[in-house]
Amino acid sequence: MRSLLALALLALAACATAPEPAPRWSLVVHGGAGVIERASLTPELEAQYRAAMQRALTTGGAILDRGGSSLDAVEAIIHEMEDDPLFNAGRGAVFTAQGRNELDASIMDGRTRAAGAVAGLTTIRHPISAARAVMERSRHVMLIGEGAETFARSHNLETVDPSYFFTERRWQQLEQNLRASNLPVPPRPAGAPPAPRAELSYPDDHQFGTVGVVALDTHGNIAAGTSTGGTTAKRWGRVGDAPIIGAGTYAQNGVCGVSATGTGEFFIRVGVARDICARMQFNRESAQEAADHVIAEVGATTGTDGVAGDGGVIVLDGRGNVAWAMNSPGMYRASQSAGGAPVVQIFADEE
Ligand code: ASP
Protein backbone atom coordinates (compact mmCIF):
# COMPACT_ATOMS: atom_id res chain seq x y z
CA MET A 1 0.00 0.00 0.00
CA ARG A 2 2.80 2.32 1.00
CA SER A 3 4.74 1.67 -2.19
CA LEU A 4 1.57 2.25 -4.21
CA LEU A 5 1.16 5.62 -2.53
CA ALA A 6 4.80 6.47 -3.19
CA LEU A 7 4.36 5.54 -6.85
CA ALA A 8 1.26 7.70 -7.14
CA LEU A 9 3.10 10.62 -5.54
CA LEU A 10 6.03 10.15 -7.92
CA ALA A 11 3.70 10.11 -10.92
CA LEU A 12 2.02 13.29 -9.68
CA ALA A 13 5.37 15.04 -9.22
CA ALA A 14 6.46 14.01 -12.71
CA CYS A 15 3.25 15.50 -14.15
CA ALA A 16 3.75 18.75 -12.26
CA THR A 17 7.31 19.23 -13.51
CA ALA A 18 6.89 17.92 -17.09
CA PRO A 19 7.36 20.84 -19.49
CA GLU A 20 4.46 21.78 -21.74
CA PRO A 21 4.83 19.89 -25.03
CA ALA A 22 6.06 22.28 -27.73
CA PRO A 23 3.62 23.00 -30.56
CA ARG A 24 4.47 21.20 -33.80
CA TRP A 25 4.55 24.56 -35.58
CA SER A 26 3.95 28.16 -34.72
CA LEU A 27 3.38 31.38 -36.63
CA VAL A 28 3.21 35.07 -35.79
CA VAL A 29 2.55 37.91 -38.24
CA HIS A 30 2.43 41.73 -38.10
CA GLY A 31 1.06 44.25 -40.55
CA GLY A 32 2.66 47.36 -39.05
CA ALA A 33 2.43 49.39 -35.85
CA GLY A 34 1.45 53.02 -35.38
CA VAL A 35 -1.31 55.39 -34.43
CA ILE A 36 -4.09 52.89 -35.05
CA GLU A 37 -7.04 53.98 -32.92
CA ARG A 38 -10.65 52.84 -32.72
CA ALA A 39 -11.88 56.38 -33.41
CA SER A 40 -9.90 56.70 -36.63
CA LEU A 41 -10.34 53.23 -38.14
CA THR A 42 -13.67 52.82 -39.94
CA PRO A 43 -15.49 49.50 -39.33
CA GLU A 44 -14.96 48.60 -43.02
CA LEU A 45 -11.21 49.19 -42.90
CA GLU A 46 -10.92 47.37 -39.58
CA ALA A 47 -12.75 44.36 -41.07
CA GLN A 48 -10.44 44.41 -44.10
CA TYR A 49 -7.33 44.40 -41.91
CA ARG A 50 -8.65 41.60 -39.70
CA ALA A 51 -9.52 39.52 -42.77
CA ALA A 52 -6.05 40.10 -44.26
CA MET A 53 -4.36 39.02 -41.03
CA GLN A 54 -6.54 35.90 -40.90
CA ARG A 55 -5.60 35.11 -44.53
CA ALA A 56 -1.93 35.36 -43.57
CA LEU A 57 -2.45 32.71 -40.86
CA THR A 58 -4.34 30.45 -43.25
CA THR A 59 -1.63 30.69 -45.92
CA GLY A 60 1.24 30.08 -43.50
CA GLY A 61 -0.60 27.47 -41.44
CA ALA A 62 -1.31 25.37 -44.54
CA ILE A 63 2.39 25.30 -45.47
CA LEU A 64 3.58 24.50 -41.94
CA ASP A 65 0.86 21.91 -41.36
CA ARG A 66 2.00 19.82 -44.31
CA GLY A 67 5.59 19.89 -43.07
CA GLY A 68 6.72 22.81 -45.24
CA SER A 69 9.64 24.99 -44.19
CA SER A 70 9.41 28.11 -42.06
CA LEU A 71 11.28 30.00 -44.82
CA ASP A 72 8.60 29.04 -47.35
CA ALA A 73 5.84 30.08 -44.93
CA VAL A 74 7.48 33.46 -44.27
CA GLU A 75 8.00 34.12 -47.98
CA ALA A 76 4.48 33.02 -49.01
CA ILE A 77 2.72 35.15 -46.39
CA ILE A 78 4.83 38.21 -47.19
CA HIS A 79 4.12 37.71 -50.93
CA GLU A 80 0.40 38.03 -50.25
CA MET A 81 0.89 41.05 -48.02
CA GLU A 82 3.20 42.72 -50.56
CA ASP A 83 0.41 42.32 -53.14
CA ASP A 84 -2.23 43.70 -50.76
CA PRO A 85 -2.59 47.51 -51.05
CA LEU A 86 -3.63 47.69 -47.38
CA PHE A 87 -0.02 47.25 -46.31
CA ASN A 88 3.05 49.46 -46.65
CA ALA A 89 5.03 46.81 -48.52
CA GLY A 90 5.14 46.10 -52.26
CA ARG A 91 1.90 47.42 -53.79
CA GLY A 92 0.57 50.06 -51.39
CA ALA A 93 4.03 51.16 -50.19
CA VAL A 94 4.45 54.74 -49.01
CA PHE A 95 6.12 57.33 -51.27
CA THR A 96 9.45 59.09 -50.96
CA ALA A 97 9.52 62.91 -51.12
CA GLN A 98 10.41 62.50 -54.82
CA GLY A 99 7.20 60.54 -55.39
CA ARG A 100 8.84 57.13 -55.77
CA ASN A 101 8.32 53.79 -54.03
CA GLU A 102 11.62 52.45 -52.65
CA LEU A 103 11.20 49.03 -51.10
CA ASP A 104 13.27 47.29 -48.41
CA ALA A 105 13.11 43.70 -47.15
CA SER A 106 15.09 41.07 -45.26
CA ILE A 107 14.85 37.40 -44.37
CA MET A 108 16.83 35.16 -42.00
CA ASP A 109 17.13 31.39 -41.66
CA GLY A 110 17.50 30.47 -37.98
CA ARG A 111 18.93 27.05 -38.85
CA THR A 112 22.16 28.43 -40.32
CA ARG A 113 21.82 32.12 -39.43
CA ALA A 114 22.08 32.83 -43.15
CA ALA A 115 20.45 36.13 -44.06
CA GLY A 116 19.59 38.25 -47.09
CA ALA A 117 18.42 41.83 -47.47
CA VAL A 118 17.62 44.41 -50.14
CA ALA A 119 17.03 48.15 -49.96
CA GLY A 120 15.77 50.78 -52.36
CA LEU A 121 14.12 48.46 -54.92
CA THR A 122 11.79 50.15 -57.42
CA THR A 123 10.71 47.47 -59.92
CA ILE A 124 10.82 44.10 -58.14
CA ARG A 125 7.29 42.92 -57.33
CA HIS A 126 8.28 40.85 -54.32
CA PRO A 127 11.19 42.37 -52.38
CA ILE A 128 11.08 39.49 -49.86
CA SER A 129 11.96 37.05 -52.66
CA ALA A 130 14.84 39.30 -53.70
CA ALA A 131 16.08 39.16 -50.09
CA ARG A 132 15.78 35.36 -50.12
CA ALA A 133 17.69 35.20 -53.41
CA VAL A 134 20.49 37.31 -51.88
CA MET A 135 20.62 34.84 -48.98
CA GLU A 136 20.56 31.68 -51.07
CA ARG A 137 22.24 32.67 -54.32
CA SER A 138 24.92 35.21 -53.45
CA ARG A 139 27.87 35.47 -51.08
CA HIS A 140 26.43 38.68 -49.65
CA VAL A 141 23.86 39.68 -47.05
CA MET A 142 22.68 43.08 -48.27
CA LEU A 143 22.31 44.62 -51.72
CA ILE A 144 20.94 48.09 -52.47
CA GLY A 145 19.52 50.18 -55.32
CA GLU A 146 20.60 49.55 -58.90
CA GLY A 147 22.86 46.65 -58.00
CA ALA A 148 20.09 44.89 -56.10
CA GLU A 149 17.74 45.39 -59.06
CA THR A 150 20.30 43.93 -61.47
CA PHE A 151 20.89 40.97 -59.16
CA ALA A 152 17.15 40.30 -58.79
CA ARG A 153 16.60 40.50 -62.57
CA SER A 154 19.51 38.13 -63.19
CA HIS A 155 17.74 35.61 -60.96
CA ASN A 156 14.49 36.03 -62.89
CA LEU A 157 12.50 37.66 -60.13
CA GLU A 158 9.28 39.19 -61.37
CA THR A 159 9.60 42.84 -62.38
CA VAL A 160 6.84 45.43 -62.69
CA ASP A 161 6.55 49.02 -63.86
CA PRO A 162 7.10 51.31 -60.82
CA SER A 163 3.47 52.53 -61.21
CA TYR A 164 2.33 49.03 -60.12
CA PHE A 165 3.08 50.04 -56.52
CA PHE A 166 0.97 53.25 -56.72
CA THR A 167 -2.11 53.65 -54.52
CA GLU A 168 -4.16 56.82 -54.16
CA ARG A 169 -4.24 56.47 -50.40
CA ARG A 170 -0.45 56.58 -50.04
CA TRP A 171 -0.14 59.38 -52.61
CA GLN A 172 -2.51 61.59 -50.65
CA GLN A 173 -0.62 60.80 -47.44
CA LEU A 174 2.54 62.01 -49.21
CA GLU A 175 0.87 65.23 -50.36
CA GLN A 176 -0.42 65.95 -46.83
CA ASN A 177 2.98 65.18 -45.30
CA LEU A 178 4.92 67.40 -47.74
CA ARG A 179 2.48 70.30 -47.42
CA ALA A 180 2.70 70.12 -43.63
CA SER A 181 6.52 70.41 -43.89
CA ASN A 182 6.38 73.12 -46.59
CA LEU A 183 8.12 70.87 -49.09
CA PRO A 184 7.22 70.78 -52.81
CA VAL A 185 4.79 68.09 -53.98
CA PRO A 186 6.28 66.18 -56.94
CA PRO A 187 4.20 65.46 -60.06
CA ARG A 188 2.11 62.28 -59.97
CA PRO A 189 4.27 59.37 -61.13
CA ALA A 190 4.14 58.30 -64.79
CA GLY A 191 1.58 55.54 -65.25
CA ALA A 192 -0.44 56.45 -62.14
CA PRO A 193 -4.21 56.76 -62.61
CA PRO A 194 -5.51 60.34 -62.99
CA ALA A 195 -6.13 62.23 -59.75
CA PRO A 196 -9.64 61.74 -58.36
CA ARG A 197 -11.86 64.83 -58.63
CA ALA A 198 -12.64 65.05 -54.93
CA GLU A 199 -9.90 64.69 -52.34
CA LEU A 200 -10.39 61.32 -50.68
CA SER A 201 -9.99 61.19 -46.96
CA TYR A 202 -8.21 58.33 -45.30
CA PRO A 203 -8.70 58.16 -41.56
CA ASP A 204 -5.39 56.52 -40.80
CA ASP A 205 -2.93 59.02 -42.17
CA HIS A 206 0.18 57.52 -40.62
CA GLN A 207 2.66 55.44 -42.50
CA PHE A 208 2.14 52.11 -40.77
CA GLY A 209 1.72 48.90 -42.70
CA THR A 210 5.16 47.29 -42.79
CA VAL A 211 4.75 43.52 -42.74
CA GLY A 212 6.68 40.82 -40.90
CA VAL A 213 6.44 37.11 -40.16
CA VAL A 214 8.18 34.70 -37.80
CA ALA A 215 7.57 30.96 -38.16
CA LEU A 216 8.72 27.74 -36.49
CA ASP A 217 8.27 24.62 -38.65
CA THR A 218 7.80 20.96 -37.73
CA HIS A 219 11.54 20.38 -38.24
CA GLY A 220 12.33 22.89 -35.47
CA ASN A 221 13.58 25.59 -37.83
CA ILE A 222 12.76 29.25 -37.22
CA ALA A 223 12.68 31.87 -39.98
CA ALA A 224 11.87 35.59 -39.85
CA GLY A 225 11.21 38.15 -42.59
CA THR A 226 10.21 41.81 -42.89
CA SER A 227 9.17 43.93 -45.90
CA THR A 228 8.37 47.66 -46.10
CA GLY A 229 8.11 50.81 -48.16
CA GLY A 230 9.74 52.66 -45.24
CA THR A 231 8.42 56.00 -43.99
CA THR A 232 6.32 58.55 -45.90
CA ALA A 233 8.31 61.35 -47.56
CA LYS A 234 11.66 59.75 -46.80
CA ARG A 235 14.58 61.47 -48.56
CA TRP A 236 18.20 61.05 -49.53
CA GLY A 237 18.08 57.28 -49.91
CA ARG A 238 16.89 56.81 -46.34
CA VAL A 239 16.81 53.17 -45.22
CA GLY A 240 15.09 52.01 -42.02
CA ASP A 241 15.44 48.94 -39.85
CA ALA A 242 13.43 46.45 -41.92
CA PRO A 243 16.36 45.32 -44.11
CA ILE A 244 18.94 45.55 -41.31
CA ILE A 245 19.64 42.11 -39.84
CA GLY A 246 19.71 42.48 -36.06
CA ALA A 247 17.52 45.60 -36.09
CA GLY A 248 14.28 44.73 -37.93
CA THR A 249 14.76 40.97 -38.38
CA TYR A 250 16.56 38.12 -36.63
CA ALA A 251 16.26 34.33 -36.30
CA GLN A 252 18.27 31.69 -34.45
CA ASN A 253 17.07 28.13 -33.98
CA GLY A 254 16.42 27.13 -30.40
CA VAL A 255 16.46 30.77 -29.30
CA CYS A 256 14.23 33.22 -31.14
CA GLY A 257 12.73 34.80 -34.21
CA VAL A 258 11.90 38.51 -34.37
CA SER A 259 10.36 40.97 -36.83
CA ALA A 260 9.93 44.66 -35.96
CA THR A 261 7.88 47.62 -37.15
CA GLY A 262 7.99 51.28 -36.18
CA THR A 263 10.17 54.32 -36.72
CA GLY A 264 13.17 52.45 -38.03
CA GLU A 265 15.84 54.91 -36.91
CA PHE A 266 15.21 53.94 -33.26
CA PHE A 267 15.11 50.24 -34.02
CA ILE A 268 18.51 50.50 -35.68
CA ARG A 269 19.97 52.50 -32.78
CA VAL A 270 18.67 50.04 -30.16
CA GLY A 271 19.56 46.97 -32.27
CA VAL A 272 16.10 45.66 -31.45
CA ALA A 273 15.88 42.20 -33.00
CA ARG A 274 19.33 41.01 -31.96
CA ASP A 275 18.99 42.47 -28.47
CA ILE A 276 15.74 40.57 -27.91
CA CYS A 277 17.45 37.32 -28.95
CA ALA A 278 20.53 38.02 -26.82
CA ARG A 279 18.35 38.66 -23.76
CA MET A 280 16.54 35.36 -24.37
CA GLN A 281 19.76 33.44 -24.93
CA PHE A 282 22.05 34.91 -22.28
CA ASN A 283 19.71 36.44 -19.65
CA ARG A 284 17.20 33.60 -19.90
CA GLU A 285 14.40 36.15 -20.39
CA SER A 286 11.15 34.86 -21.84
CA ALA A 287 10.13 36.12 -25.27
CA GLN A 288 7.60 38.43 -23.60
CA GLU A 289 10.07 39.82 -21.07
CA ALA A 290 12.69 40.46 -23.73
CA ALA A 291 10.16 42.09 -26.08
CA ASP A 292 8.83 44.33 -23.29
CA HIS A 293 12.34 45.39 -22.20
CA VAL A 294 13.53 46.28 -25.66
CA ILE A 295 10.37 48.15 -26.67
CA ALA A 296 10.72 50.14 -23.43
CA GLU A 297 14.26 51.02 -24.54
CA VAL A 298 12.96 52.19 -27.92
CA GLY A 299 10.47 54.40 -26.07
CA ALA A 300 13.23 55.80 -23.87
CA THR A 301 15.30 56.85 -26.91
CA THR A 302 14.69 60.23 -28.53
CA GLY A 303 15.52 61.74 -31.89
CA THR A 304 17.07 65.15 -32.64
CA ASP A 305 13.53 66.61 -32.42
CA GLY A 306 13.09 65.20 -28.90
CA VAL A 307 10.41 62.76 -30.05
CA ALA A 308 10.69 59.23 -28.59
CA GLY A 309 10.85 56.03 -30.63
CA ASP A 310 7.67 54.10 -31.29
CA GLY A 311 6.65 50.78 -32.77
CA GLY A 312 6.36 47.11 -31.95
CA VAL A 313 7.77 43.61 -32.36
CA ILE A 314 6.58 40.05 -32.84
CA VAL A 315 8.67 37.26 -31.31
CA LEU A 316 8.77 33.46 -31.18
CA ASP A 317 10.96 31.56 -28.77
CA GLY A 318 12.77 28.35 -29.75
CA ARG A 319 9.77 26.25 -28.75
CA GLY A 320 7.24 28.35 -30.64
CA ASN A 321 5.81 30.42 -27.79
CA VAL A 322 4.48 33.71 -29.17
CA ALA A 323 5.04 37.20 -27.77
CA TRP A 324 4.43 40.72 -29.02
CA ALA A 325 4.96 44.16 -27.57
CA MET A 326 4.33 47.73 -28.73
CA ASN A 327 4.39 51.27 -27.38
CA SER A 328 2.11 52.59 -30.13
CA PRO A 329 -1.72 52.61 -29.88
CA GLY A 330 -1.94 49.61 -32.18
CA MET A 331 -0.23 46.99 -34.30
CA TYR A 332 -1.92 44.68 -36.80
CA ARG A 333 -0.93 41.26 -35.51
CA ALA A 334 -1.96 37.61 -35.56
CA SER A 335 -0.70 34.26 -34.36
CA GLN A 336 -1.50 30.58 -34.49
CA SER A 337 0.16 27.33 -33.43
CA ALA A 338 -0.55 23.76 -34.60
CA GLY A 339 -3.88 22.64 -33.22
CA GLY A 340 -4.60 26.06 -31.69
CA ALA A 341 -7.11 28.78 -32.47
CA PRO A 342 -6.10 31.81 -34.55
CA VAL A 343 -5.61 35.10 -32.69
CA VAL A 344 -6.04 38.40 -34.58
CA GLN A 345 -5.63 41.74 -32.79
CA ILE A 346 -5.23 45.39 -33.77
CA PHE A 347 -5.42 47.75 -30.78
CA ALA A 348 -2.81 47.79 -28.01
CA ASP A 349 -5.38 47.11 -25.27
CA GLU A 350 -6.90 44.05 -26.97
CA GLU A 351 -6.55 40.80 -25.02
N1 ASP B 1 10.22 50.17 -39.71
C1 ASP B 1 9.90 50.71 -41.00
C2 ASP B 1 10.97 51.68 -41.41
O1 ASP B 1 11.41 52.46 -40.58
C3 ASP B 1 8.58 51.41 -41.06
C4 ASP B 1 7.43 50.77 -40.34
O2 ASP B 1 7.58 49.73 -39.71
O3 ASP B 1 6.31 51.32 -40.43
O4 ASP B 1 11.33 51.74 -42.55
mmCIF file of N, CA and C and ligand atoms in Angstrom, residues 30 32-34 88 104 207-211 226-231 234 238-243 248 260-268 310-312, ligand 1:
data_model
loop_
_atom_site.group_PDB
_atom_site.id
_atom_site.type_symbol
_atom_site.label_atom_id
_atom_site.label_comp_id
_atom_site.label_asym_id
_atom_site.label_seq_id
_atom_site.Cartn_x
_atom_site.Cartn_y
_atom_site.Cartn_z
ATOM 1 N N HIS A 30 2.906 40.352 -38.338
ATOM 2 C CA HIS A 30 2.432 41.726 -38.100
ATOM 3 C C HIS A 30 2.214 42.436 -39.424
ATOM 4 N N GLY A 32 2.267 45.985 -39.328
ATOM 5 C CA GLY A 32 2.655 47.361 -39.049
ATOM 6 C C GLY A 32 2.086 47.874 -37.741
ATOM 7 N N ALA A 33 2.863 48.765 -37.112
ATOM 8 C CA ALA A 33 2.429 49.387 -35.850
ATOM 9 C C ALA A 33 2.339 50.885 -36.071
ATOM 10 N N GLY A 34 1.538 51.568 -35.269
ATOM 11 C CA GLY A 34 1.447 53.019 -35.378
ATOM 12 C C GLY A 34 0.240 53.545 -34.657
ATOM 13 N N ASN A 88 1.918 48.665 -46.169
ATOM 14 C CA ASN A 88 3.046 49.465 -46.648
ATOM 15 C C ASN A 88 4.221 48.550 -47.003
ATOM 16 N N ASP A 104 12.220 47.975 -49.184
ATOM 17 C CA ASP A 104 13.268 47.295 -48.410
ATOM 18 C C ASP A 104 12.715 45.978 -47.854
ATOM 19 N N GLN A 207 2.039 56.267 -41.454
ATOM 20 C CA GLN A 207 2.663 55.443 -42.496
ATOM 21 C C GLN A 207 2.758 53.965 -42.151
ATOM 22 N N PHE A 208 1.964 53.508 -41.168
ATOM 23 C CA PHE A 208 2.141 52.115 -40.770
ATOM 24 C C PHE A 208 1.715 51.142 -41.866
ATOM 25 N N GLY A 209 2.102 49.902 -41.710
ATOM 26 C CA GLY A 209 1.716 48.903 -42.702
ATOM 27 C C GLY A 209 2.862 48.006 -43.147
ATOM 28 N N THR A 210 4.056 48.244 -42.587
ATOM 29 C CA THR A 210 5.158 47.290 -42.789
ATOM 30 C C THR A 210 4.680 45.901 -42.422
ATOM 31 N N VAL A 211 5.193 44.877 -43.079
ATOM 32 C CA VAL A 211 4.750 43.522 -42.743
ATOM 33 C C VAL A 211 5.933 42.678 -42.266
ATOM 34 N N THR A 226 10.862 40.501 -43.018
ATOM 35 C CA THR A 226 10.211 41.808 -42.887
ATOM 36 C C THR A 226 10.267 42.510 -44.243
ATOM 37 N N SER A 227 9.181 43.219 -44.615
ATOM 38 C CA SER A 227 9.168 43.930 -45.896
ATOM 39 C C SER A 227 8.438 45.251 -45.721
ATOM 40 N N THR A 228 8.960 46.320 -46.335
ATOM 41 C CA THR A 228 8.373 47.656 -46.096
ATOM 42 C C THR A 228 8.644 48.614 -47.256
ATOM 43 N N GLY A 229 7.818 49.669 -47.296
ATOM 44 C CA GLY A 229 8.109 50.811 -48.165
ATOM 45 C C GLY A 229 8.839 51.895 -47.386
ATOM 46 N N GLY A 230 9.031 51.670 -46.069
ATOM 47 C CA GLY A 230 9.744 52.657 -45.237
ATOM 48 C C GLY A 230 8.783 53.696 -44.681
ATOM 49 N N THR A 231 9.248 54.937 -44.581
ATOM 50 C CA THR A 231 8.418 55.996 -43.987
ATOM 51 C C THR A 231 8.045 57.033 -45.052
ATOM 52 N N LYS A 234 10.235 59.960 -47.094
ATOM 53 C CA LYS A 234 11.664 59.749 -46.798
ATOM 54 C C LYS A 234 12.487 60.378 -47.919
ATOM 55 N N ARG A 238 17.095 57.289 -47.712
ATOM 56 C CA ARG A 238 16.891 56.808 -46.336
ATOM 57 C C ARG A 238 16.518 55.318 -46.324
ATOM 58 N N VAL A 239 17.144 54.573 -45.428
ATOM 59 C CA VAL A 239 16.807 53.165 -45.224
ATOM 60 C C VAL A 239 16.518 52.964 -43.739
ATOM 61 N N GLY A 240 15.460 52.256 -43.420
ATOM 62 C CA GLY A 240 15.091 52.006 -42.016
ATOM 63 C C GLY A 240 15.635 50.690 -41.502
ATOM 64 N N ASP A 241 14.961 50.146 -40.514
ATOM 65 C CA ASP A 241 15.444 48.935 -39.847
ATOM 66 C C ASP A 241 15.052 47.641 -40.565
ATOM 67 N N ALA A 242 13.991 47.693 -41.375
ATOM 68 C CA ALA A 242 13.432 46.447 -41.920
ATOM 69 C C ALA A 242 14.477 45.578 -42.636
ATOM 70 N N PRO A 243 15.371 46.184 -43.450
ATOM 71 C CA PRO A 243 16.357 45.322 -44.114
ATOM 72 C C PRO A 243 17.651 45.144 -43.318
ATOM 73 N N GLY A 248 15.680 45.024 -37.606
ATOM 74 C CA GLY A 248 14.285 44.732 -37.934
ATOM 75 C C GLY A 248 13.967 43.248 -37.995
ATOM 76 N N ALA A 260 10.308 43.394 -36.607
ATOM 77 C CA ALA A 260 9.932 44.658 -35.964
ATOM 78 C C ALA A 260 9.209 45.586 -36.936
ATOM 79 N N THR A 261 8.505 46.543 -36.372
ATOM 80 C CA THR A 261 7.878 47.617 -37.149
ATOM 81 C C THR A 261 7.827 48.872 -36.297
ATOM 82 N N GLY A 262 8.014 50.023 -36.929
ATOM 83 C CA GLY A 262 7.990 51.279 -36.181
ATOM 84 C C GLY A 262 8.937 52.258 -36.839
ATOM 85 N N THR A 263 9.258 53.312 -36.148
ATOM 86 C CA THR A 263 10.170 54.316 -36.716
ATOM 87 C C THR A 263 11.575 53.719 -36.705
ATOM 88 N N GLY A 264 12.013 53.313 -37.900
ATOM 89 C CA GLY A 264 13.175 52.447 -38.033
ATOM 90 C C GLY A 264 14.456 52.988 -37.436
ATOM 91 N N GLU A 265 14.605 54.322 -37.433
ATOM 92 C CA GLU A 265 15.841 54.911 -36.911
ATOM 93 C C GLU A 265 16.104 54.420 -35.475
ATOM 94 N N PHE A 266 15.050 54.361 -34.663
ATOM 95 C CA PHE A 266 15.206 53.942 -33.261
ATOM 96 C C PHE A 266 15.502 52.451 -33.162
ATOM 97 N N PHE A 267 14.905 51.691 -34.055
ATOM 98 C CA PHE A 267 15.105 50.236 -34.016
ATOM 99 C C PHE A 267 16.534 49.880 -34.439
ATOM 100 N N ILE A 268 17.100 50.706 -35.317
ATOM 101 C CA ILE A 268 18.509 50.501 -35.685
ATOM 102 C C ILE A 268 19.389 50.863 -34.490
ATOM 103 N N ASP A 310 8.923 54.830 -31.457
ATOM 104 C CA ASP A 310 7.665 54.104 -31.292
ATOM 105 C C ASP A 310 7.587 52.958 -32.286
ATOM 106 N N GLY A 311 6.830 51.920 -31.881
ATOM 107 C CA GLY A 311 6.648 50.776 -32.770
ATOM 108 C C GLY A 311 6.393 49.518 -31.980
ATOM 109 N N GLY A 312 6.627 48.380 -32.622
ATOM 110 C CA GLY A 312 6.355 47.111 -31.952
ATOM 111 C C GLY A 312 7.166 45.967 -32.548
HETATM 112 N N1 ASP B 1 10.224 50.172 -39.713
HETATM 113 C C1 ASP B 1 9.899 50.708 -40.998
HETATM 114 C C2 ASP B 1 10.972 51.682 -41.406
HETATM 115 O O1 ASP B 1 11.413 52.462 -40.578
HETATM 116 C C3 ASP B 1 8.580 51.415 -41.061
HETATM 117 C C4 ASP B 1 7.432 50.766 -40.341
HETATM 118 O O2 ASP B 1 7.580 49.734 -39.707
HETATM 119 O O3 ASP B 1 6.308 51.322 -40.427
HETATM 120 O O4 ASP B 1 11.328 51.739 -42.552
#
